[in-house]
Amino acid sequence: GSSSSAAPPQGDGDIVQRRDRKRPTMSLVGEAIMDTVDTRDSGGSSLSGLKMKAIAGKFRHKVHAQSELHRKMSSAGYATIDAEALVDGEQTASDGEHGRARLSQSAKDMAALGSILRHPFTVLLLACPLGVVAHLRRWGALCTFWLNMVALVPLAKILGDGTEELAASIKNDTISGFLNATLGNAVEMILSVQTLRKGLLSVVKATLLGSILSNILLVLGTSFLLGGIVGSKTVVGKHHVIYNEDFQVSTCTGEKEQLFSSKSALVSMGMQLIACMTCALPTVFYCGGGLSHGHGSEVGPDMQAQKMLEVSRISAIIIMLSYVAYVVFQLVTHKRMLTVDEGAESDEEEDEDSGMSWWSALILMGATTGIIAVSSEMLVGAIEEVVEKSSISSSFIGIILLPFAGNACEHASAIRFAIQDRPGLSIGIAVGSSTQIALFVVPFTVVMGWALGEPMDLVFGSMNTAVMILSVLVVLTLVIDGRSNWLKGFMLCTAYVFCAVLYWYMPPPLE
């Protein structure tokens, strides 16, 4: 709004100013909403939906660099910062920044590795050797299962960070986005392959369904819930509005609403509906008796299973083609239209000379993948005995426990961004990850089952299909308006807990 030209009275000026600061007018709130919805003329950087994980990697680098600089400045001063990592022994003091050094590639690799390992979840790596010892020493299936599942949490984070480093080192937005989109769910792919090799097809399907549900219900719900409760420093921000006339900065606040661009989220949810259709139609076709008769004579169970396999494999190829089209749409043909203005600083120049080299990232990813393969093989091998000796069903293990272990760190990143009033990044991680699973990992498991000689199909069962379709529809209705609050988050978390209770009591088999 426009300010009045008349000066306030001498004695009331401070009172008027305080009242103006405490009571934002609805016109200011409306302007903030319009500025957030229409981001084409904003000065912030534009980030496509498939680049969210790269942004998370840049934030990780920045936090690590700032903490390292603060620690070294406090201990030795500017003159001795990273003296061994200087190129030709010279420090650059240009642009008024004292003590800024140009690091060698080996120092960059070590700094990037430090930023990856400096995380609270790294302590859980102790469970990895303990899980191997439990398997070799035969401490029992329960001990082997839980130790290896806990070990997957930090291993999944390291593999994801290695993928971000590899994508950042290529210096090409399209290829980097494709790598993040394809390898972002490598843990689920490795777990699926190991489970397929054991012939546990029901656990594979449950893990895929659980990964989708945990992303769109639990992660997105927790992000909306905490993002709508945790207080902000201002009444009106680029991505939040607090409708409170007596606003005061506090840890928790009411009347808060977060704002985000819904274009990319709607595209992802639409693609998920397509993926749900490709799983629902084969299930209805199979359960509804579509294969029970053929050419006037009854078809036996073996012939039904064979025809269903053919339908599933053809459908898997179609879904993978849809995923390729989705990536091309996001990264090539419509990357400007689907930008999400998150108000981030332009980190391209700042991060241009930082981070791992491509070969170091490949070594890290290869080593981590090998460890994950060994740990997941021991984990999968203990599932059947755990189901027999405990009250945990295979459905609950596949839908609740395994997806949580593989995505815990990614979930934490999405929730942290929501608390920081960056809902676009949070939604990009949660919805984008579930879309990758539905469009890429699900058909990937069908193709891998084909290669391994396992009858992996797209018949997920009527219960699982109903849960998946209803969950996607619920999330679609909540993100369509581009706004979030704590009530929406609470409803999504409630839906996830309700599904967990159902699968806890669901008897085997999953189908």
Coordinates of C-alpha atoms in Angstrom, one line a residue:
G1 CA 0.0 0.0 0.0
S2 CA 1.1 3.6 -0.3
S3 CA 2.1 5.5 2.8
S4 CA 0.4 8.8 3.8
S5 CA 2.3 12.0 3.2
A6 CA 1.1 13.6 6.4
A7 CA 3.4 13.1 9.4
P8 CA 2.0 11.6 12.6
P9 CA 1.7 13.8 15.6
Q10 CA 4.8 14.4 17.7
G11 CA 3.8 12.3 20.6
D12 CA 2.1 9.4 18.7
G13 CA 4.7 8.7 16.0
D14 CA 6.4 5.8 17.7
I15 CA 3.0 4.3 18.6
V16 CA 1.8 4.5 15.0
Q17 CA 5.0 2.9 13.7
R18 CA 4.8 0.1 16.2
R19 CA 1.2 -0.5 15.3
D20 CA 2.1 -0.6 11.6
R21 CA 4.9 -3.1 12.2
K22 CA 2.6 -5.4 14.3
R23 CA -0.5 -5.3 12.0
P24 CA 0.2 -6.2 8.4
T25 CA -2.7 -5.0 6.2
M26 CA -4.5 -7.5 3.9
S27 CA -3.2 -5.6 0.9
L28 CA 0.4 -6.4 1.9
V29 CA -0.6 -10.0 2.4
G30 CA -2.3 -10.1 -1.0
E31 CA 0.7 -8.6 -2.7
A32 CA 3.0 -11.2 -1.1
I33 CA 0.8 -14.0 -2.3
M34 CA 0.7 -12.6 -5.8
D35 CA 4.5 -12.1 -5.8
T36 CA 4.9 -15.7 -4.7
V37 CA 2.5 -17.2 -7.3
D38 CA 3.8 -15.1 -10.2
T39 CA 7.6 -15.7 -10.0
R40 CA 8.5 -14.9 -13.6
D41 CA 9.7 -11.4 -12.8
S42 CA 11.3 -12.3 -9.5
G43 CA 15.0 -11.7 -8.9
G44 CA 15.6 -15.1 -7.3
S45 CA 17.0 -18.1 -9.1
S46 CA 14.7 -20.5 -10.9
L47 CA 15.0 -24.2 -10.1
S48 CA 13.4 -27.0 -12.0
G49 CA 11.7 -29.8 -10.2
L50 CA 14.4 -32.4 -11.0
K51 CA 17.2 -30.1 -9.6
M52 CA 16.0 -30.1 -6.0
K53 CA 18.5 -32.7 -4.9
A54 CA 21.3 -30.7 -6.5
I55 CA 20.2 -27.7 -4.5
A56 CA 20.3 -29.8 -1.3
G57 CA 23.9 -30.8 -2.1
K58 CA 24.9 -27.1 -2.6
F59 CA 23.4 -26.3 0.8
R60 CA 25.4 -29.1 2.4
H61 CA 28.6 -27.8 0.8
K62 CA 27.9 -24.3 2.0
V63 CA 27.1 -25.3 5.6
H64 CA 30.3 -27.5 5.8
A65 CA 32.4 -24.7 4.3
Q66 CA 31.1 -22.1 6.7
S67 CA 31.6 -24.4 9.7
E68 CA 35.2 -25.3 8.6
L69 CA 36.1 -21.6 8.0
H70 CA 34.7 -20.6 11.4
R71 CA 36.6 -23.4 13.2
K72 CA 39.9 -22.6 11.5
M73 CA 39.6 -18.8 12.0
S74 CA 38.9 -19.2 15.7
S75 CA 41.9 -21.6 16.2
A76 CA 44.6 -20.2 13.9
G77 CA 43.4 -17.0 12.2
Y78 CA 43.2 -16.2 8.5
A79 CA 46.9 -16.5 7.7
T80 CA 47.1 -20.3 8.3
I81 CA 43.8 -21.5 6.8
D82 CA 44.4 -24.7 4.8
A83 CA 48.0 -23.8 4.0
E84 CA 48.7 -27.3 2.7
A85 CA 45.8 -27.0 0.2
L86 CA 47.0 -23.9 -1.6
V87 CA 47.9 -24.0 -5.2
D88 CA 51.5 -22.8 -5.7
G89 CA 51.4 -21.7 -2.0
E90 CA 49.6 -18.4 -2.8
Q91 CA 46.4 -17.1 -1.2
T92 CA 44.0 -15.0 -3.2
A93 CA 42.7 -11.9 -1.4
S94 CA 40.6 -10.4 -4.2
D95 CA 37.2 -8.9 -3.7
G96 CA 38.0 -8.0 -0.2
E97 CA 37.8 -11.5 1.0
H98 CA 40.8 -12.2 3.2
G99 CA 42.3 -15.7 3.3
R100 CA 40.3 -17.2 0.5
A101 CA 42.4 -20.0 -1.1
R102 CA 42.3 -21.9 -4.3
L103 CA 42.3 -25.5 -3.4
S104 CA 43.8 -28.4 -5.3
Q105 CA 41.5 -31.1 -6.5
S106 CA 42.5 -33.6 -3.8
A107 CA 41.7 -31.0 -1.2
K108 CA 38.3 -30.4 -2.8
D109 CA 37.6 -34.1 -2.8
M110 CA 38.5 -34.3 0.9
A111 CA 36.4 -31.3 1.7
A112 CA 33.4 -32.8 -0.2
L113 CA 33.9 -36.1 1.6
G114 CA 33.9 -34.3 4.9
S115 CA 30.7 -32.6 4.1
I116 CA 29.1 -35.9 3.3
L117 CA 30.4 -37.7 6.4
R118 CA 29.8 -34.8 8.8
H119 CA 26.2 -35.8 9.7
P120 CA 24.6 -37.3 12.8
F121 CA 23.5 -40.4 10.9
T122 CA 27.1 -41.3 10.1
V123 CA 27.3 -42.8 13.6
L124 CA 24.9 -45.5 12.4
L125 CA 27.7 -46.8 10.1
L126 CA 28.8 -48.8 13.1
A127 CA 25.9 -51.1 12.5
C128 CA 27.3 -52.2 9.1
P129 CA 30.3 -54.3 10.4
L130 CA 28.1 -55.5 13.3
G131 CA 25.5 -56.7 10.8
V132 CA 28.2 -58.7 8.9
V133 CA 29.4 -60.2 12.2
A134 CA 25.9 -61.0 13.2
H135 CA 25.4 -62.9 10.0
L136 CA 28.7 -64.8 10.1
R137 CA 28.5 -65.6 13.8
R138 CA 24.8 -66.5 13.5
W139 CA 23.6 -64.2 16.2
G140 CA 20.1 -64.8 15.0
A141 CA 17.8 -63.5 12.2
L142 CA 16.3 -60.7 14.3
C143 CA 19.7 -59.3 15.1
T144 CA 21.0 -59.6 11.5
F145 CA 17.8 -58.0 10.2
W146 CA 17.8 -54.9 12.5
L147 CA 21.5 -54.2 12.3
N148 CA 21.6 -54.3 8.5
M149 CA 18.4 -52.2 8.2
V150 CA 20.0 -49.6 10.5
A151 CA 23.2 -49.7 8.4
L152 CA 21.1 -48.9 5.3
V153 CA 20.2 -45.4 6.7
P154 CA 23.7 -43.8 6.4
L155 CA 24.7 -45.9 3.4
A156 CA 21.6 -44.5 1.5
K157 CA 22.6 -41.0 2.4
I158 CA 26.2 -41.5 1.3
L159 CA 25.1 -43.0 -2.0
G160 CA 22.6 -40.1 -2.6
D161 CA 25.3 -37.5 -1.8
G162 CA 27.7 -39.3 -4.2
T163 CA 25.1 -39.1 -6.9
E164 CA 24.7 -35.3 -6.3
E165 CA 28.5 -34.9 -6.4
L166 CA 28.7 -36.8 -9.7
A167 CA 25.9 -34.8 -11.2
A168 CA 27.5 -31.5 -10.1
S169 CA 30.9 -32.4 -11.6
I170 CA 29.5 -32.8 -15.1
K171 CA 28.7 -29.1 -15.5
N172 CA 25.6 -29.8 -17.6
D173 CA 22.1 -29.1 -16.2
T174 CA 20.3 -31.7 -18.4
I175 CA 22.7 -34.6 -17.7
S176 CA 22.9 -33.6 -14.1
G177 CA 19.2 -33.6 -13.7
F178 CA 18.9 -36.9 -15.5
L179 CA 21.5 -38.5 -13.2
N180 CA 19.7 -37.2 -10.1
A181 CA 16.4 -38.4 -11.5
T182 CA 17.6 -41.9 -12.5
L183 CA 20.1 -42.7 -9.7
G184 CA 18.2 -40.9 -6.9
N185 CA 16.5 -44.1 -5.9
A186 CA 19.4 -46.5 -6.3
V187 CA 18.9 -48.0 -2.8
E188 CA 15.3 -49.1 -3.7
M189 CA 16.7 -50.6 -7.0
I190 CA 19.4 -52.6 -5.2
L191 CA 16.9 -53.8 -2.5
S192 CA 14.5 -54.8 -5.2
V193 CA 17.1 -56.8 -7.1
Q194 CA 18.3 -58.6 -4.0
T195 CA 14.7 -59.4 -3.0
L196 CA 13.9 -60.6 -6.5
R197 CA 16.9 -63.0 -6.4
K198 CA 15.4 -64.5 -3.2
G199 CA 12.1 -65.0 -4.9
L200 CA 10.2 -62.7 -2.4
L201 CA 8.0 -61.0 -5.0
S202 CA 5.4 -59.9 -2.4
V203 CA 8.1 -58.1 -0.5
V204 CA 9.3 -56.4 -3.6
K205 CA 5.8 -55.1 -4.4
A206 CA 5.3 -54.0 -0.8
T207 CA 8.6 -52.1 -0.7
L208 CA 7.8 -50.2 -3.9
L209 CA 4.3 -49.3 -2.6
G210 CA 5.8 -48.4 0.7
S211 CA 8.3 -46.0 -0.9
I212 CA 5.5 -44.2 -2.7
L213 CA 3.3 -44.0 0.4
S214 CA 6.2 -42.8 2.7
N215 CA 7.1 -40.0 0.3
I216 CA 3.6 -38.6 -0.5
L217 CA 2.0 -39.2 2.9
L218 CA 4.6 -39.3 5.7
V219 CA 7.3 -37.0 4.3
L220 CA 5.0 -34.5 2.7
G221 CA 2.6 -34.6 5.7
T222 CA 5.4 -34.0 8.2
S223 CA 6.8 -31.2 6.1
F224 CA 3.4 -29.5 5.9
L225 CA 2.7 -30.1 9.6
L226 CA 6.0 -28.7 10.9
G227 CA 6.2 -26.0 8.3
G228 CA 2.8 -24.7 9.4
I229 CA 3.6 -24.7 13.1
V230 CA 7.2 -23.7 13.4
G231 CA 7.5 -19.9 13.7
S232 CA 9.0 -17.5 11.2
K233 CA 10.9 -14.3 11.6
T234 CA 8.6 -12.1 9.5
V235 CA 4.8 -11.8 9.1
V236 CA 5.0 -11.9 5.3
G237 CA 7.8 -13.7 3.4
K238 CA 8.4 -15.0 -0.1
H239 CA 6.9 -18.4 0.8
H240 CA 4.8 -17.8 3.9
V241 CA 2.1 -15.6 5.3
I242 CA 1.0 -15.3 8.9
Y243 CA -2.5 -13.9 9.3
N244 CA -2.0 -12.6 12.8
E245 CA -2.5 -8.9 13.7
D246 CA -0.5 -9.4 16.9
F247 CA 2.4 -11.3 15.5
Q248 CA 5.5 -11.8 17.6
V249 CA 8.5 -13.9 16.8
S250 CA 8.3 -17.2 18.6
T251 CA 9.2 -20.9 18.2
C252 CA 5.6 -21.9 17.3
T253 CA 3.0 -19.8 15.7
G254 CA -0.6 -19.9 14.5
E255 CA -2.4 -18.6 11.4
K256 CA 0.6 -19.5 9.2
E257 CA 0.3 -20.6 5.6
Q258 CA 3.1 -21.6 3.3
L259 CA 3.0 -20.9 -0.4
F260 CA 4.6 -22.7 -3.3
S261 CA 4.3 -23.0 -7.1
S262 CA 2.0 -26.0 -7.9
K263 CA 2.9 -26.5 -11.6
S264 CA 5.7 -29.0 -11.1
A265 CA 3.8 -30.8 -8.3
L266 CA 0.8 -31.1 -10.5
V267 CA 2.8 -32.6 -13.4
S268 CA 4.4 -35.1 -11.0
M269 CA 1.1 -36.1 -9.5
G270 CA -0.4 -36.5 -12.9
M271 CA 2.4 -38.8 -13.9
Q272 CA 1.8 -40.8 -10.7
L273 CA -1.9 -41.2 -11.7
I274 CA -0.7 -42.6 -15.0
A275 CA 1.6 -45.0 -13.1
C276 CA -1.3 -46.0 -10.8
M277 CA -3.5 -46.7 -13.8
T278 CA -0.8 -49.1 -15.3
C279 CA -0.8 -51.0 -12.0
A280 CA -4.6 -50.8 -11.4
L281 CA -5.7 -52.1 -14.8
P282 CA -3.6 -55.3 -14.8
T283 CA -4.8 -55.9 -11.2
V284 CA -8.5 -55.5 -12.2
F285 CA -7.9 -57.5 -15.4
Y286 CA -6.5 -60.3 -13.4
C287 CA -8.7 -60.3 -10.3
G288 CA -11.9 -59.6 -12.4
G289 CA -11.5 -62.8 -14.4
G290 CA -10.4 -61.2 -17.6
L291 CA -8.0 -64.1 -18.2
S292 CA -10.3 -66.9 -17.0
H293 CA -11.8 -67.6 -20.5
G294 CA -10.3 -67.6 -23.9
H295 CA -11.6 -68.7 -27.3
G296 CA -14.6 -70.5 -25.7
S297 CA -12.5 -72.7 -23.4
E298 CA -11.2 -72.2 -19.9
V299 CA -7.7 -71.0 -19.4
G300 CA -5.6 -72.8 -16.7
P301 CA -3.8 -71.0 -13.9
D302 CA -0.4 -71.4 -15.6
M303 CA -1.7 -69.9 -18.9
Q304 CA -3.2 -67.0 -16.9
A305 CA 0.1 -66.3 -15.1
Q306 CA 1.9 -66.4 -18.4
K307 CA -0.4 -64.0 -20.1
M308 CA -0.3 -61.7 -17.1
L309 CA 3.5 -61.7 -17.3
E310 CA 3.3 -60.7 -20.9
V311 CA 0.9 -57.9 -20.2
S312 CA 3.1 -56.6 -17.3
R313 CA 6.3 -56.6 -19.3
I314 CA 4.7 -54.7 -22.2
S315 CA 3.2 -52.3 -19.6
A316 CA 6.6 -51.8 -17.9
I317 CA 8.2 -50.8 -21.2
I318 CA 5.4 -48.3 -21.8
I319 CA 5.9 -46.8 -18.3
M320 CA 9.6 -46.5 -18.9
L321 CA 9.0 -44.6 -22.1
S322 CA 6.6 -42.3 -20.2
Y323 CA 9.4 -41.7 -17.7
V324 CA 11.8 -40.7 -20.4
A325 CA 9.2 -38.3 -21.8
Y326 CA 8.7 -36.9 -18.3
V327 CA 12.4 -36.3 -17.9
V328 CA 12.7 -34.7 -21.3
F329 CA 9.7 -32.5 -20.6
Q330 CA 11.2 -31.3 -17.3
L331 CA 14.8 -30.8 -18.4
V332 CA 14.6 -30.0 -22.1
T333 CA 11.4 -28.7 -23.6
H334 CA 9.6 -27.0 -20.7
K335 CA 12.3 -26.4 -18.1
R336 CA 11.5 -22.7 -18.0
M337 CA 7.8 -23.2 -17.6
L338 CA 8.2 -25.6 -14.7
T339 CA 10.6 -23.5 -12.7
V340 CA 10.0 -23.0 -9.0
D341 CA 11.3 -19.8 -7.6
E342 CA 12.8 -20.6 -4.2
G343 CA 14.6 -17.2 -3.8
A344 CA 18.0 -18.9 -3.5
E345 CA 21.2 -17.2 -4.2
S346 CA 22.9 -17.9 -7.5
D347 CA 25.3 -20.7 -6.4
E348 CA 26.7 -21.5 -9.8
E349 CA 29.8 -19.3 -9.5
E350 CA 30.3 -20.1 -5.9
D351 CA 30.1 -23.9 -6.4
E352 CA 31.9 -23.9 -9.8
D353 CA 35.3 -24.8 -8.3
S354 CA 34.1 -26.8 -5.3
G355 CA 33.0 -30.4 -4.9
M356 CA 34.3 -33.8 -5.9
S357 CA 35.8 -34.7 -9.3
W358 CA 33.7 -37.1 -11.3
W359 CA 36.2 -40.0 -10.8
S360 CA 36.2 -39.5 -7.0
A361 CA 32.4 -39.5 -7.0
L362 CA 32.3 -42.7 -9.1
I363 CA 34.7 -44.4 -6.6
L364 CA 32.6 -43.3 -3.7
M365 CA 29.4 -44.5 -5.4
G366 CA 30.9 -47.8 -6.4
A367 CA 32.2 -48.6 -2.9
T368 CA 28.9 -47.6 -1.3
T369 CA 26.9 -49.6 -3.8
G370 CA 29.0 -52.7 -3.1
I371 CA 28.5 -52.3 0.7
I372 CA 24.7 -51.7 0.2
A373 CA 24.5 -54.9 -2.0
V374 CA 26.2 -57.0 0.7
S375 CA 24.1 -55.5 3.6
S376 CA 20.8 -55.7 1.7
E377 CA 21.5 -59.4 0.8
M378 CA 21.9 -60.3 4.4
L379 CA 18.9 -58.2 5.3
V380 CA 16.7 -59.9 2.7
G381 CA 18.0 -63.3 3.7
A382 CA 16.7 -62.8 7.2
I383 CA 13.2 -61.6 6.3
E384 CA 11.5 -65.0 6.2
E385 CA 12.9 -66.1 9.5
V386 CA 12.0 -62.8 11.1
V387 CA 8.4 -63.2 9.9
E388 CA 8.2 -66.7 11.3
K389 CA 9.7 -65.9 14.7
S390 CA 8.1 -62.5 15.4
S391 CA 4.8 -60.8 15.1
I392 CA 6.0 -58.6 12.2
S393 CA 4.3 -59.4 8.9
S394 CA 6.1 -59.4 5.6
S395 CA 3.6 -56.7 4.4
F396 CA 4.6 -54.4 7.3
I397 CA 8.3 -55.0 6.7
G398 CA 8.0 -54.2 3.0
I399 CA 5.7 -51.2 3.2
I400 CA 6.9 -49.5 6.4
L401 CA 10.3 -50.6 7.5
L402 CA 12.4 -51.1 4.4
P403 CA 11.3 -47.8 2.7
F404 CA 12.0 -45.8 5.9
A405 CA 15.6 -47.3 6.1
G406 CA 16.3 -46.4 2.5
N407 CA 14.9 -42.9 2.5
A408 CA 15.4 -41.6 6.1
C409 CA 18.0 -39.0 5.2
E410 CA 16.2 -37.8 2.2
H411 CA 13.1 -37.5 4.3
A412 CA 15.0 -35.4 6.9
S413 CA 16.2 -33.0 4.2
A414 CA 12.7 -32.4 2.9
I415 CA 11.4 -31.7 6.4
R416 CA 14.3 -29.4 7.1
F417 CA 13.5 -27.3 4.0
A418 CA 9.9 -27.0 5.1
I419 CA 10.9 -25.8 8.5
Q420 CA 13.1 -23.2 6.8
D421 CA 10.0 -21.9 4.9
R422 CA 11.2 -23.4 1.6
P423 CA 8.1 -25.6 0.8
G424 CA 9.0 -25.8 -2.9
L425 CA 12.2 -27.7 -2.2
S426 CA 10.4 -30.0 0.2
I427 CA 7.6 -30.9 -2.2
G428 CA 10.2 -31.3 -5.0
I429 CA 12.1 -33.9 -3.0
A430 CA 9.0 -35.8 -1.7
V431 CA 6.7 -35.8 -4.7
G432 CA 9.7 -36.0 -7.2
S433 CA 11.1 -39.1 -5.4
S434 CA 7.7 -40.9 -5.4
T435 CA 7.2 -40.1 -9.1
Q436 CA 10.6 -41.6 -9.9
I437 CA 9.7 -44.8 -8.0
A438 CA 6.3 -45.1 -9.7
L439 CA 7.6 -44.4 -13.2
F440 CA 11.1 -45.9 -13.2
V441 CA 11.7 -48.3 -10.3
V442 CA 8.4 -50.2 -10.6
P443 CA 9.0 -51.1 -14.3
F444 CA 12.7 -51.6 -13.6
T445 CA 11.8 -54.4 -11.2
V446 CA 9.5 -56.0 -13.8
V447 CA 12.3 -55.9 -16.4
M448 CA 14.9 -57.2 -13.9
G449 CA 12.5 -60.0 -12.9
W450 CA 12.3 -60.9 -16.6
A451 CA 16.1 -61.0 -16.8
L452 CA 16.5 -63.1 -13.6
G453 CA 13.7 -65.5 -14.6
E454 CA 11.4 -64.4 -11.8
P455 CA 7.6 -63.9 -12.6
M456 CA 7.5 -60.3 -11.4
D457 CA 4.3 -58.7 -12.7
L458 CA 2.2 -55.6 -12.1
V459 CA -0.6 -57.3 -10.1
F460 CA -0.3 -55.5 -6.8
G461 CA -3.6 -56.8 -5.3
S462 CA -6.8 -55.0 -4.9
M463 CA -6.0 -53.7 -1.4
N464 CA -2.6 -52.2 -2.4
T465 CA -4.0 -50.7 -5.6
A466 CA -6.8 -49.0 -3.7
V467 CA -4.4 -47.6 -1.2
M468 CA -2.1 -46.3 -3.8
I469 CA -4.8 -44.6 -6.0
L470 CA -6.6 -43.0 -3.0
S471 CA -3.3 -41.7 -1.6
V472 CA -2.3 -40.1 -4.9
L473 CA -5.8 -38.5 -5.2
V474 CA -5.7 -37.2 -1.7
V475 CA -2.3 -35.6 -2.2
L476 CA -3.4 -34.1 -5.5
T477 CA -6.3 -32.3 -3.9
L478 CA -4.1 -30.9 -1.2
V479 CA -1.3 -29.5 -3.5
I480 CA -3.5 -28.2 -6.3
D481 CA -4.0 -24.7 -4.6
G482 CA -0.3 -24.1 -4.0
R483 CA -0.7 -23.6 -0.3
S484 CA -0.1 -25.7 2.8
N485 CA -0.8 -25.5 6.5
W486 CA -0.4 -27.8 9.5
L487 CA -3.9 -29.3 9.1
K488 CA -3.1 -30.6 5.7
G489 CA 0.1 -32.1 7.1
F490 CA -1.8 -33.7 10.0
M491 CA -4.3 -35.3 7.6
L492 CA -1.6 -36.8 5.5
C493 CA 0.3 -38.2 8.5
T494 CA -3.0 -39.6 9.8
A495 CA -3.6 -41.4 6.5
Y496 CA -0.1 -42.9 6.6
V497 CA -0.6 -44.1 10.2
F498 CA -3.9 -45.6 9.2
C499 CA -2.3 -47.5 6.3
A500 CA 0.5 -48.7 8.7
V501 CA -2.2 -50.1 11.1
L502 CA -3.9 -51.9 8.2
Y503 CA -0.7 -53.6 7.0
W504 CA 0.3 -54.5 10.5
Y505 CA -2.8 -56.7 10.8
M506 CA -2.9 -57.8 7.2
P507 CA -2.2 -61.5 7.0
P508 CA 0.1 -63.0 4.3
P509 CA 0.2 -63.4 1.4
L510 CA 0.3 -59.8 0.1
E511 CA -1.7 -60.6 -3.0

